[in-house]
PDB file of C-alpha atoms in Angstrom:
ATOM      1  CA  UNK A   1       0.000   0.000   0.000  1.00  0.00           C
ATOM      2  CA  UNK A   2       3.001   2.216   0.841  1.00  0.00           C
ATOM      3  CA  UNK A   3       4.650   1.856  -2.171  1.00  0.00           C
ATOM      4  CA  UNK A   4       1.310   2.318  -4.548  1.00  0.00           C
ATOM      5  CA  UNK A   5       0.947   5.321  -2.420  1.00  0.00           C
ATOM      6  CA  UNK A   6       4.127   6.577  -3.021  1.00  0.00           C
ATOM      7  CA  UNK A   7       4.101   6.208  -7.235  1.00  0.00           C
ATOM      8  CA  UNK A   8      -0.076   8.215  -7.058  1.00  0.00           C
ATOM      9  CA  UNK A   9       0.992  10.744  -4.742  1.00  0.00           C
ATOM     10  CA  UNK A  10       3.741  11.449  -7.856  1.00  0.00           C
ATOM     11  CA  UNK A  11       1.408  11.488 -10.186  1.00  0.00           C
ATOM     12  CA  UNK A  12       1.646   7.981 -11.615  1.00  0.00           C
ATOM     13  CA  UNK A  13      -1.163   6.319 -12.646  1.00  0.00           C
ATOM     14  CA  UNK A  14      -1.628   2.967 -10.385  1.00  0.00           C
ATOM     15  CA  UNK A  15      -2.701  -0.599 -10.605  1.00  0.00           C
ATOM     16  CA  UNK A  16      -3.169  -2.432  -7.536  1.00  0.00           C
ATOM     17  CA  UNK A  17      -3.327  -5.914  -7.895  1.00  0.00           C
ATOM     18  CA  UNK A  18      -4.752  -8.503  -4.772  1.00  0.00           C
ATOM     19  CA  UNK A  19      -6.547 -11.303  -4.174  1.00  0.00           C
ATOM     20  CA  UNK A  20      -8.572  -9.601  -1.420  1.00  0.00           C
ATOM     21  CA  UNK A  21      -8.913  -6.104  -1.154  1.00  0.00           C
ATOM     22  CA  UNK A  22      -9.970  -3.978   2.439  1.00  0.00           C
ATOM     23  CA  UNK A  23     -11.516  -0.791   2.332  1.00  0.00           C
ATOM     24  CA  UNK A  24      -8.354   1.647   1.605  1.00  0.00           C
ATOM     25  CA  UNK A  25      -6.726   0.977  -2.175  1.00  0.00           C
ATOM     26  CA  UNK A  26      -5.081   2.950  -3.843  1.00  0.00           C
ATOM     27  CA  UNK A  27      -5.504   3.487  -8.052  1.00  0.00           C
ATOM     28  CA  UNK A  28      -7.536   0.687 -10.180  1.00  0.00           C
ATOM     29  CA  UNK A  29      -7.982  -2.583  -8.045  1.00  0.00           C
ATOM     30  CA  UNK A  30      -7.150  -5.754 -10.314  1.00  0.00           C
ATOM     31  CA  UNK A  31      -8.668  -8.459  -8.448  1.00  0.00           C
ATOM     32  CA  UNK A  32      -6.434 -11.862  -9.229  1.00  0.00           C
ATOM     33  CA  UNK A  33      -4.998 -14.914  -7.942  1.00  0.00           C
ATOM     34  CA  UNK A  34      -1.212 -15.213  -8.122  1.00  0.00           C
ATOM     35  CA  UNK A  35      -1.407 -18.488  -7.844  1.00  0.00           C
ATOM     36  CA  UNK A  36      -3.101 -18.800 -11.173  1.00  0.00           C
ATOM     37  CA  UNK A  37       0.013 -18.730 -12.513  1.00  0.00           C
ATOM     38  CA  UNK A  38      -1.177 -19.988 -16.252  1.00  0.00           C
ATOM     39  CA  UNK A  39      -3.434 -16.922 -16.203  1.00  0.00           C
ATOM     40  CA  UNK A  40      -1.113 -14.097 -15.536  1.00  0.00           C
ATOM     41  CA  UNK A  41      -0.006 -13.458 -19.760  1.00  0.00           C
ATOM     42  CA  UNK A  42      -3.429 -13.045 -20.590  1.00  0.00           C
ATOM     43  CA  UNK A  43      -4.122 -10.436 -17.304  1.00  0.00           C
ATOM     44  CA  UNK A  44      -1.175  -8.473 -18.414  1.00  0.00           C
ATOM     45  CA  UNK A  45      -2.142  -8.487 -21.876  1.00  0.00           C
ATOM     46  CA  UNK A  46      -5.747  -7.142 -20.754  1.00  0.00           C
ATOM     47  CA  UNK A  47      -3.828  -4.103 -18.975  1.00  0.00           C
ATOM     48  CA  UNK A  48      -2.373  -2.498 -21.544  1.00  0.00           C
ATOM     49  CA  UNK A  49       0.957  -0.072 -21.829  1.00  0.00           C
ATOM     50  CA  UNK A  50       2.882  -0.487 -18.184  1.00  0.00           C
ATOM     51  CA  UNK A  51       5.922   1.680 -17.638  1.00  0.00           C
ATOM     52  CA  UNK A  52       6.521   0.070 -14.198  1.00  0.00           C
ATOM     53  CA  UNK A  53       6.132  -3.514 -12.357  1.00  0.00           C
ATOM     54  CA  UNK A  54       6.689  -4.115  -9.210  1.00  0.00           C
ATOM     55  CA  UNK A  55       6.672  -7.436  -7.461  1.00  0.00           C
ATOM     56  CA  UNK A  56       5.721  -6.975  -4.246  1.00  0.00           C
ATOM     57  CA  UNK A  57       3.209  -9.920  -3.143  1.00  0.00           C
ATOM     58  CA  UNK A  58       4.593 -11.962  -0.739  1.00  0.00           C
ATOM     59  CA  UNK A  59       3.622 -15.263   1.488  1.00  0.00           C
ATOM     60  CA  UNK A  60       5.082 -16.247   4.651  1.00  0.00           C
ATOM     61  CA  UNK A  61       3.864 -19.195   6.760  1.00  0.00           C
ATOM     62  CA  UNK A  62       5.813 -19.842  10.269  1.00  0.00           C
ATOM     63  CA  UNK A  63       5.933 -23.776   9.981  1.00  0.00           C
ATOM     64  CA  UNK A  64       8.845 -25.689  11.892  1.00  0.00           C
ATOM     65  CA  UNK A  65      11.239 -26.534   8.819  1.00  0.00           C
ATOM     66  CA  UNK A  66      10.540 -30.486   9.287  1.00  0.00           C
ATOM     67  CA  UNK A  67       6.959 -29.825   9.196  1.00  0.00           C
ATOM     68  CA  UNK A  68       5.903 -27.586   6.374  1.00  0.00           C
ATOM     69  CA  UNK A  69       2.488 -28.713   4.530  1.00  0.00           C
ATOM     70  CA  UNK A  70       2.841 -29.439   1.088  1.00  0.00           C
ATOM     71  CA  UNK A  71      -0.216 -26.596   0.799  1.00  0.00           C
ATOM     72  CA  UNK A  72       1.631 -24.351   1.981  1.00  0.00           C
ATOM     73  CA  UNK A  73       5.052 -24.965  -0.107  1.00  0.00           C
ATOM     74  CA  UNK A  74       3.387 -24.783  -3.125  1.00  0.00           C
ATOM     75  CA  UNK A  75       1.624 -21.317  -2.180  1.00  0.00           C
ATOM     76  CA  UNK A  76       4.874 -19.561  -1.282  1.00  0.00           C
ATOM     77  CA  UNK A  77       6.599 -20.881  -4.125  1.00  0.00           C
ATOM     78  CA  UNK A  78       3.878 -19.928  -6.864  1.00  0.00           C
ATOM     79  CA  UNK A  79       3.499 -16.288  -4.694  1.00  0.00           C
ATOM     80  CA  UNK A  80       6.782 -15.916  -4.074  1.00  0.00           C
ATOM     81  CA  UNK A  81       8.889 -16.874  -7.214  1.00  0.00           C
ATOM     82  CA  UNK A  82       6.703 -18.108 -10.012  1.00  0.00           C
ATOM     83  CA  UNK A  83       4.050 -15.241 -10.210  1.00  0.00           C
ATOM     84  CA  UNK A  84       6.684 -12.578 -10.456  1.00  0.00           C
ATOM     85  CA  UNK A  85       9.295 -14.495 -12.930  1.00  0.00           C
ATOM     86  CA  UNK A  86       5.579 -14.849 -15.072  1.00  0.00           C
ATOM     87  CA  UNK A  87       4.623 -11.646 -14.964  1.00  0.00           C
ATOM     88  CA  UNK A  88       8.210 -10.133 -16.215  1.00  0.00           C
ATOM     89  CA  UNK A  89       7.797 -12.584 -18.758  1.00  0.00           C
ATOM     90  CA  UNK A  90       4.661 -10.779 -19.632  1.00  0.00           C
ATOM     91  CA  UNK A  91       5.388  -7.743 -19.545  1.00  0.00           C
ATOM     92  CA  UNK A  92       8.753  -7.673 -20.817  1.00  0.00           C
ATOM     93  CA  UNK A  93       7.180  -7.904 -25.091  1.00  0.00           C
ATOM     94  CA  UNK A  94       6.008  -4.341 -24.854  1.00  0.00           C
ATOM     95  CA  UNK A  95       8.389  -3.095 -22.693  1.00  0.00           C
ATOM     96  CA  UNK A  96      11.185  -4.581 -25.459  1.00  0.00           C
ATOM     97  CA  UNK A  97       9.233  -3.095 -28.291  1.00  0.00           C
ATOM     98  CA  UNK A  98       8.559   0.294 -26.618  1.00  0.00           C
ATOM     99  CA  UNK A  99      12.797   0.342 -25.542  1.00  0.00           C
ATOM    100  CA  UNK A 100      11.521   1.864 -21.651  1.00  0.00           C
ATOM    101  CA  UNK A 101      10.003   0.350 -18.562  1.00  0.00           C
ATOM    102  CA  UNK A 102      11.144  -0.611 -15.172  1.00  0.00           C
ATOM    103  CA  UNK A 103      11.200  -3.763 -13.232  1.00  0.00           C
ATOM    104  CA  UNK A 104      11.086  -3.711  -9.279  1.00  0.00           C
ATOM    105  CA  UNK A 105      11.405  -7.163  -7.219  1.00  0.00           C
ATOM    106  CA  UNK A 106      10.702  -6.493  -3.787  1.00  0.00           C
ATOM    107  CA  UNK A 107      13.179  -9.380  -1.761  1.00  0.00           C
ATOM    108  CA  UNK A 108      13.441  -9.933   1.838  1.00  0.00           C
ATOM    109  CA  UNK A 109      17.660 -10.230   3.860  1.00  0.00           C
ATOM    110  CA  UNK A 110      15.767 -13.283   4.325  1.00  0.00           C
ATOM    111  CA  UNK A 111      17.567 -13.913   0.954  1.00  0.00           C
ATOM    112  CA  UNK A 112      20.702 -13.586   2.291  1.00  0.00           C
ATOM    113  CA  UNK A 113      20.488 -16.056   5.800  1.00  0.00           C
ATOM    114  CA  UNK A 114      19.466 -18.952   6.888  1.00  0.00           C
ATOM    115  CA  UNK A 115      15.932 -18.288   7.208  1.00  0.00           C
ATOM    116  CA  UNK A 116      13.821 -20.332   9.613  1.00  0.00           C
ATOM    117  CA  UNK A 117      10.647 -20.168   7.048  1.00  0.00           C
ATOM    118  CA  UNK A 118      12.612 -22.327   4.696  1.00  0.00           C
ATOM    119  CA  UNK A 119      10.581 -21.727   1.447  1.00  0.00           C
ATOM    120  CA  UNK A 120      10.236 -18.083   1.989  1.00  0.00           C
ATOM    121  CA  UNK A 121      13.780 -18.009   2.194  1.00  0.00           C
ATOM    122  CA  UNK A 122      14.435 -19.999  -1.088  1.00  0.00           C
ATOM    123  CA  UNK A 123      11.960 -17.625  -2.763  1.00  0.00           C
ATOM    124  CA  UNK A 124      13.747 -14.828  -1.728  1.00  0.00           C
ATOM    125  CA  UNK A 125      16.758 -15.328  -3.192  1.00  0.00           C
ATOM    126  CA  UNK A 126      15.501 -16.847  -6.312  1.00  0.00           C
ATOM    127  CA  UNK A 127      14.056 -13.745  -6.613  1.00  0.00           C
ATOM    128  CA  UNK A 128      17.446 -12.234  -6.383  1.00  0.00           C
ATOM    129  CA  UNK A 129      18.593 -14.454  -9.051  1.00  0.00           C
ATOM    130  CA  UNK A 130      15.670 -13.530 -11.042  1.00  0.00           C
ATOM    131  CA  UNK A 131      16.350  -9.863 -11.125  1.00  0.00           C
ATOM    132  CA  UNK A 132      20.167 -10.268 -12.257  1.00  0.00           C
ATOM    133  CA  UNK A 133      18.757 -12.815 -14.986  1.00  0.00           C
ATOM    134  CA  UNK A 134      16.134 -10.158 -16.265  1.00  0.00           C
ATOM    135  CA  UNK A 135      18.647  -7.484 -16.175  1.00  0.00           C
ATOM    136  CA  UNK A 136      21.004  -9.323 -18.410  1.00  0.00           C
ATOM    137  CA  UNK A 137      18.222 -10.455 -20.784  1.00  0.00           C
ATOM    138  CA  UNK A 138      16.372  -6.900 -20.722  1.00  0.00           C
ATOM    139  CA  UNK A 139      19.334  -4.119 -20.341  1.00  0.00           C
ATOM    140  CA  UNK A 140      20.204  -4.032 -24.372  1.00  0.00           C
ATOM    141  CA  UNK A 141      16.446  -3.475 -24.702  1.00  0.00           C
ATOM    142  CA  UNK A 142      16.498  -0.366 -22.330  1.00  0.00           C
ATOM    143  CA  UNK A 143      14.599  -2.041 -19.514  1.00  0.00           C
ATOM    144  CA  UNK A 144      15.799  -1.779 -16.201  1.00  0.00           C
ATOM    145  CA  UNK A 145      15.599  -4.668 -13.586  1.00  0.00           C
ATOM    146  CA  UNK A 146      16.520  -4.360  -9.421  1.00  0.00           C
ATOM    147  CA  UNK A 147      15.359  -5.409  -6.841  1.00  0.00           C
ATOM    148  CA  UNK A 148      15.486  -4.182  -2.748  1.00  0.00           C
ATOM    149  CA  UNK A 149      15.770  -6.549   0.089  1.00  0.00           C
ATOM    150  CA  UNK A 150      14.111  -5.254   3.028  1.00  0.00           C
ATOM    151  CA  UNK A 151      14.740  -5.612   6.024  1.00  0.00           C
ATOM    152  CA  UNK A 152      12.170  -6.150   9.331  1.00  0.00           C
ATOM    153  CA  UNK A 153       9.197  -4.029   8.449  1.00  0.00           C
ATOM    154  CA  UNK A 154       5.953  -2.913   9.651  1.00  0.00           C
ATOM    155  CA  UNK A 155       3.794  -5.215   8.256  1.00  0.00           C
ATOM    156  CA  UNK A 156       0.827  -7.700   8.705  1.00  0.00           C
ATOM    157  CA  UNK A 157       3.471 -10.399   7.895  1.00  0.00           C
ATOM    158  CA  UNK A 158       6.167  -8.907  10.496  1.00  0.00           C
ATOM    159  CA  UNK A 159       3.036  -8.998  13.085  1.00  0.00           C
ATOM    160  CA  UNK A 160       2.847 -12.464  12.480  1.00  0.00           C
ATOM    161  CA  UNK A 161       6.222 -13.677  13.614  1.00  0.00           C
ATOM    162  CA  UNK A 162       6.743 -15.200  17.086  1.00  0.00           C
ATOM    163  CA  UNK A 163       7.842 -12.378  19.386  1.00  0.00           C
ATOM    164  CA  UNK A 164      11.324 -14.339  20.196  1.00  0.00           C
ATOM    165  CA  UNK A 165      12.227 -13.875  16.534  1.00  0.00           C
ATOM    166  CA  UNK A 166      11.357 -10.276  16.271  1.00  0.00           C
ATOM    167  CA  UNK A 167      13.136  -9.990  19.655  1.00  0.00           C
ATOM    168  CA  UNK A 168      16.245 -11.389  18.094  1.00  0.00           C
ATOM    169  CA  UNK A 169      16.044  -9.312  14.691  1.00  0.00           C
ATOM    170  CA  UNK A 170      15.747  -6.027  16.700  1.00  0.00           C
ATOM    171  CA  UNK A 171      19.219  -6.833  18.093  1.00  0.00           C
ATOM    172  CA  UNK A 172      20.930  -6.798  14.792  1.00  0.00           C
ATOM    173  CA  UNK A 173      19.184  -3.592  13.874  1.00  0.00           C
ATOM    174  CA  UNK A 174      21.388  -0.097  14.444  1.00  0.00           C
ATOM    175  CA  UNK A 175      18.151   1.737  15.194  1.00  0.00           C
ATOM    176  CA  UNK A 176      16.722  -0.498  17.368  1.00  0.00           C
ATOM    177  CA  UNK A 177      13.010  -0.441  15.161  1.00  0.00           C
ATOM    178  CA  UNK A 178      11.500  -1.792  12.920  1.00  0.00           C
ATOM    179  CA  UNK A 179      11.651  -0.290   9.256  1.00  0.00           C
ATOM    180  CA  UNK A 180       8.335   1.997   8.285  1.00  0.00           C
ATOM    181  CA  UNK A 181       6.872   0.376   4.855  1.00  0.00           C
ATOM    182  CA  UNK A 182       7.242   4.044   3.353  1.00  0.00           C
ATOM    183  CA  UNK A 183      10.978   3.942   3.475  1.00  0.00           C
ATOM    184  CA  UNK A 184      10.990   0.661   1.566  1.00  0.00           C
ATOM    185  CA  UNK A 185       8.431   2.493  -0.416  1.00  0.00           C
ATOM    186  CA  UNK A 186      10.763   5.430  -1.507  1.00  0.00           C
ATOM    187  CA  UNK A 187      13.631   2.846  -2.140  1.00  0.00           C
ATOM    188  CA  UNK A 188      11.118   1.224  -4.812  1.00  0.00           C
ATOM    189  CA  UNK A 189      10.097   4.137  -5.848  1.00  0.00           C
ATOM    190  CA  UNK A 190      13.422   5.507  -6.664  1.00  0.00           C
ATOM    191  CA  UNK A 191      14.015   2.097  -8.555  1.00  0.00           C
ATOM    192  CA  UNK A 192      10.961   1.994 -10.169  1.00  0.00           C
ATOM    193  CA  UNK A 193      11.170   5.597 -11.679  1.00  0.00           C
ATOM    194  CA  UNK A 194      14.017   7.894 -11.755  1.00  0.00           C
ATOM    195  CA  UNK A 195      16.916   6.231 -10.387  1.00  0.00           C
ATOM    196  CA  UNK A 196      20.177   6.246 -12.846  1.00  0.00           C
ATOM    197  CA  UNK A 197      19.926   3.648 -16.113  1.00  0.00           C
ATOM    198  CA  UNK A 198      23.090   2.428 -15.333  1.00  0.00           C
ATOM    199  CA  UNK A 199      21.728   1.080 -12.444  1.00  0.00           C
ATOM    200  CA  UNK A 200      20.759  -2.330 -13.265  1.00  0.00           C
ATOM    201  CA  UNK A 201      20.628  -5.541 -11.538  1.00  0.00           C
ATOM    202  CA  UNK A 202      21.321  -4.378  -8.929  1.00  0.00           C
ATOM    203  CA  UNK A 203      19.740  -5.092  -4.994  1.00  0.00           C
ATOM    204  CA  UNK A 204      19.003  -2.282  -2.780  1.00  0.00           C
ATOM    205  CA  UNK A 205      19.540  -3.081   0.685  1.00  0.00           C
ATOM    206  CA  UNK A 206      16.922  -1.898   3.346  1.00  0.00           C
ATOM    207  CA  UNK A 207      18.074  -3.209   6.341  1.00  0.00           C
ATOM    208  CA  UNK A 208      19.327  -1.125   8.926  1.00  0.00           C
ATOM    209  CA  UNK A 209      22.276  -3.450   9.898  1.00  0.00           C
ATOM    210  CA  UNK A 210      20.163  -6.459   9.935  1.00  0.00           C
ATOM    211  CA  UNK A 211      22.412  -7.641   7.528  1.00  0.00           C
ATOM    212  CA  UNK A 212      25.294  -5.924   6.869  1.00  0.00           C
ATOM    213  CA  UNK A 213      27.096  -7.009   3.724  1.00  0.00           C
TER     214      UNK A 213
END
């Protein structure tokens, strides 16, 4: 929500996409599964012109890492990783043929450890992986592709965790808080829009110090 704020508030034109929406969105609400993953060339192609994706839908489920349902695997992976490596895959055509557009993969440090949600983890730095791929296929075309890796963030999904993990994350953090979703929004923002072309493939870190690298 931060983030879609962020692009309207500068004038952008926005497309929020869900599978359930509350009673605050922001721009046109495109109701869709993600995990309809055979679906998504067909939704993009109904959309028209887009000068900016960004791949920000994420699922986290806090399941011991012997004891993960297959359900919920195959949600995080098709969330996660699939949806947004289909999507760029969609959109990428017009974006070729036009020579402009801009590619944002919103990541997680959980890309970087050894996470305790073990698929979320995985995602997370396939995503990584996917954004340096992208980048490589799409910079001759005039298409940027980065990503930023966030770090603990005020969010439904942060609420969720166990307070012993959030206790141990806010130890790592210099600030000693949690990050507010509108700084990761500016970071994606700046990606997404005016940041310099010759950035490209690149990862934006978000993190405060919870992982340093």
């Amino acid at each position: 929500m931060a983030t879609a704020r962020q692009f309207a508030a500068a004038g952008w034109r926005v497309l929020s996409l869900d599978k359930e929406f509350g009673s605050e969105v922001v721009g046109d609400r495109i109701k869709f599964d993600l995990t309809r993953i055979s679906e998504i060339s067909s939704l993009i192609t109904s959309l028209g012109e887009l000068d900016t994706l960004v791949n920000n839908a994420g699922v986290l489920h806090c399941d011991p890492i012997d004891a993960i349902p297959e359900t919920h695997r195959s949600e995080i992976l098709a969330v996660n990783l699939e949806a947004p490596a289909a999507l760029i895959t969609a959109v990428a055509p017009d974006m070729k043929a036009r020579r402009s557009g801009r590619i944002v993969n919103v990541s997680s440090v959980a890309a970087f450890t050894g996470h305790p949600d073990l698929w979320y983890g995985i995602t997370k730095a396939g995503l990584l992986n996917l954004t340096k791929s992208w980048a490589r296929a799409l910079g001759s075309h005039g298409i940027l592709v980065n990503a930023v890796a966030p770090g603990p963030t005020e969010t439904h999904m942060y609420e969720q965790l166990p307070q012993s993990r959030r206790d141990d994350v806010m130890r790592a953090v210099y600030a000693r808080r949690v990050c507010k979703p509108e700084e990761v929004a500016a970071a994606v923002f700046w990606l997404g829009s005016n940041c310099p072309e010759y950035i490209n493939g690149s990862t934006l870190d978000v993190n405060n110090g919870s992982y340093p690298r």
